[in-house]
One Martini backbone bead per residue (centre of mass of N, CA, C, O) as a GRO file, in nm:
protein
  168
    1MET     BB    1  -0.077   2.315   3.721
    2ASN     BB    2   0.237   2.171   3.743
    3SER     BB    3   0.353   1.866   3.604
    4ASP     BB    4   0.677   1.925   3.679
    5SER     BB    5   0.720   1.944   3.990
    6ASP     BB    6   0.854   1.673   4.060
    7LEU     BB    7   1.102   1.719   3.874
    8GLN     BB    8   1.197   1.982   4.009
    9ILE     BB    9   1.249   1.847   4.283
   10ALA     BB   10   1.393   1.556   4.193
   11GLY     BB   11   1.431   1.511   3.909
   12ASP     BB   12   1.557   1.317   3.655
   13ILE     BB   13   1.586   0.980   3.679
   14LEU     BB   14   1.740   0.932   3.399
   15GLU     BB   15   1.994   1.123   3.514
   16VAL     BB   16   2.016   0.895   3.768
   17PRO     BB   17   2.142   0.590   3.760
   18HIS     BB   18   2.182   0.519   4.074
   19LEU     BB   19   1.854   0.515   4.118
   20LEU     BB   20   1.833   0.279   3.956
   21GLN     BB   21   1.675  -0.029   3.947
   22ALA     BB   22   1.652  -0.337   3.950
   23PRO     BB   23   1.455  -0.568   3.844
   24ARG     BB   24   1.171  -0.701   3.948
   25GLU     BB   25   0.929  -0.923   3.927
   26HIS     BB   26   0.743  -0.681   4.078
   27PRO     BB   27   0.695  -0.388   3.999
   28ALA     BB   28   0.624  -0.046   4.180
   29THR     BB   29   0.815   0.167   4.057
   30VAL     BB   30   0.949   0.378   3.848
   31ALA     BB   31   1.238   0.265   3.864
   32GLU     BB   32   1.149  -0.032   3.808
   33PHE     BB   33   1.023   0.019   3.528
   34VAL     BB   34   1.278   0.125   3.400
   35GLY     BB   35   1.445  -0.129   3.458
   36LEU     BB   36   1.271  -0.320   3.293
   37ALA     BB   37   1.306  -0.180   3.022
   38ARG     BB   38   1.618  -0.206   3.015
   39PHE     BB   39   1.633  -0.512   3.034
   40ILE     BB   40   1.477  -0.575   2.775
   41ALA     BB   41   1.643  -0.401   2.577
   42ALA     BB   42   1.923  -0.557   2.631
   43ASP     BB   43   1.748  -0.826   2.540
   44ARG     BB   44   1.690  -0.910   2.221
   45SER     BB   45   1.578  -1.209   2.259
   46GLN     BB   46   1.290  -1.104   2.373
   47TRP     BB   47   1.204  -0.925   2.081
   48GLU     BB   48   1.324  -0.934   1.785
   49HIS     BB   49   1.160  -1.192   1.667
   50LEU     BB   50   0.866  -1.030   1.688
   51VAL     BB   51   0.907  -0.826   1.481
   52ARG     BB   52   0.692  -0.620   1.283
   53TYR     BB   53   0.591  -0.482   0.964
   54ASP     BB   54   0.341  -0.224   0.883
   55ALA     BB   55   0.223  -0.017   0.628
   56THR     BB   56  -0.082   0.049   0.748
   57SER     BB   57   0.017   0.000   1.058
   58ARG     BB   58   0.083  -0.020   1.364
   59TRP     BB   59   0.268  -0.242   1.538
   60TYR     BB   60   0.166  -0.482   1.801
   61HIS     BB   61   0.284  -0.636   2.122
   62ARG     BB   62   0.232  -0.828   2.393
   63LEU     BB   63   0.495  -0.926   2.599
   64ARG     BB   64   0.384  -0.851   2.900
   65THR     BB   65   0.271  -0.936   3.233
   66GLY     BB   66   0.151  -0.806   3.547
   67PRO     BB   67   0.084  -0.666   3.836
   68GLY     BB   68  -0.072  -0.396   3.679
   69TYR     BB   69   0.095  -0.459   3.405
   70GLU     BB   70   0.244  -0.366   3.080
   71VAL     BB   71   0.414  -0.491   2.779
   72TRP     BB   72   0.507  -0.322   2.475
   73LEU     BB   73   0.547  -0.376   2.123
   74LEU     BB   74   0.666  -0.151   1.863
   75SER     BB   75   0.618  -0.047   1.524
   76TRP     BB   76   0.779   0.192   1.280
   77VAL     BB   77   0.727   0.328   0.996
   78PRO     BB   78   0.763   0.551   0.783
   79GLY     BB   79   0.512   0.797   0.888
   80GLN     BB   80   0.433   0.692   1.151
   81GLY     BB   81   0.171   0.756   1.407
   82SER     BB   82  -0.032   0.846   1.695
   83GLY     BB   83  -0.112   1.099   1.776
   84PRO     BB   84  -0.268   1.285   1.995
   85HIS     BB   85  -0.220   1.168   2.342
   86ASP     BB   86  -0.313   0.963   2.608
   87HIS     BB   87  -0.328   0.715   2.908
   88GLY     BB   88  -0.508   0.800   3.109
   89ARG     BB   89  -0.439   0.629   3.417
   90SER     BB   90  -0.160   0.582   3.298
   91SER     BB   91   0.158   0.504   3.329
   92GLY     BB   92   0.500   0.545   3.176
   93VAL     BB   93   0.740   0.374   2.953
   94LEU     BB   94   0.957   0.489   2.697
   95THR     BB   95   1.146   0.284   2.461
   96VAL     BB   96   1.404   0.289   2.237
   97LEU     BB   97   1.542   0.029   2.035
   98ASP     BB   98   1.501   0.139   1.734
   99GLY     BB   99   1.590   0.411   1.602
  100THR     BB  100   1.369   0.704   1.544
  101LEU     BB  101   1.179   0.926   1.743
  102THR     BB  102   0.913   1.168   1.771
  103GLU     BB  103   0.838   1.401   2.028
  104ARG     BB  104   0.530   1.575   2.103
  105THR     BB  105   0.460   1.874   2.280
  106ASP     BB  106   0.378   2.172   2.440
  107ARG     BB  107   0.713   2.195   2.502
  108GLY     BB  108   0.804   2.014   2.244
  109THR     BB  109   1.079   1.861   2.067
  110ARG     BB  110   1.194   1.511   2.046
  111ALA     BB  111   1.459   1.307   1.989
  112LEU     BB  112   1.444   0.941   1.985
  113ARG     BB  113   1.683   0.726   2.040
  114ALA     BB  114   1.838   0.463   2.091
  115GLY     BB  115   1.778   0.435   2.454
  116ALA     BB  116   1.559   0.615   2.496
  117GLN     BB  117   1.365   0.777   2.760
  118ARG     BB  118   1.020   0.800   2.886
  119VAL     BB  119   0.833   0.953   3.145
  120PHE     BB  120   0.482   0.914   3.249
  121ALA     BB  121   0.180   1.045   3.338
  122PRO     BB  122  -0.119   1.098   3.384
  123GLY     BB  123  -0.221   1.315   3.111
  124TYR     BB  124   0.000   1.287   2.910
  125VAL     BB  125   0.063   1.473   2.619
  126HIS     BB  126   0.132   1.311   2.301
  127GLU     BB  127   0.345   1.266   2.007
  128VAL     BB  128   0.436   0.993   1.788
  129ASP     BB  129   0.703   0.968   1.537
  130ASN     BB  130   0.822   0.864   1.213
  131ASP     BB  131   1.055   1.093   1.046
  132THR     BB  132   1.207   0.881   0.899
  133LEU     BB  133   1.366   0.628   0.671
  134GLU     BB  134   1.343   0.436   0.921
  135PRO     BB  135   1.275   0.205   1.122
  136ALA     BB  136   1.103   0.142   1.439
  137VAL     BB  137   1.142   0.058   1.796
  138SER     BB  138   0.926   0.000   2.085
  139LEU     BB  139   0.881   0.033   2.444
  140HIS     BB  140   0.595  -0.030   2.672
  141VAL     BB  141   0.510   0.076   3.000
  142TYR     BB  142   0.214   0.005   3.198
  143TYR     BB  143   0.068   0.185   3.491
  144PRO     BB  144  -0.163   0.064   3.454
  145GLY     BB  145  -0.296  -0.091   3.235
  146LEU     BB  146  -0.406  -0.032   2.923
  147THR     BB  147  -0.751   0.109   2.861
  148GLN     BB  148  -0.668   0.396   2.739
  149MET     BB  149  -0.650   0.645   2.440
  150PRO     BB  150  -0.691   0.951   2.424
  151MET     BB  151  -0.768   1.178   2.192
  152HIS     BB  152  -0.639   1.473   2.037
  153ALA     BB  153  -0.620   1.761   1.915
  154ALA     BB  154  -0.386   1.892   1.706
  155PRO     BB  155  -0.339   2.182   1.839
  156HIS     BB  156  -0.166   2.093   2.082
  157CYS     BB  157   0.102   2.059   1.869
  158GLU     BB  158   0.133   2.310   1.677
  159ALA     BB  159   0.350   2.486   1.829
  160LEU     BB  160   0.595   2.301   1.738
  161SER     BB  161   0.608   2.426   1.429
  162GLU     BB  162   0.697   2.682   1.526
  163PRO     BB  163   0.890   2.926   1.557
  164GLY     BB  164   1.082   2.852   1.847
  165ALA     BB  165   1.057   2.579   1.920
  166LEU     BB  166   1.118   2.335   2.125
  167THR     BB  167   1.430   2.157   2.139
  168ALA     BB  168   1.609   1.822   2.223
   0.00000   0.00000   0.00000
């Protein structure tokens, strides 16, 4: 089964800004969760003063919760990464607030600069790393709230470092 089939049919919602909706008090659709992430990202006063950097592990802070969802703020110092994982039964929106993160999947590697967003469904396996020399900050919206983050063996993403790997 091709997990990209919905995107092939409907297209990438992040590439169609007029379809994105303003955030509601209680988001319920992918577009509304993307809108919520963009709303929070645009208002630095909601999150900037909370950010901390930890040289020993990724720092994270639950920024807000709502009916069935959570919003998390994470910081990444150079060299920190998530390891290959999925988000259990949760869907999510990843938004880079500051810096640059690298996302690796079995389909390729993508540099995510400030303002970049990724939307994913349950079972989406990826690895996120700060491969730069500057710290990075990201915002994560999970629906339903994140209850598990199964780790995957490193070989899942090994193909990404081979010559000819997809980069975007």
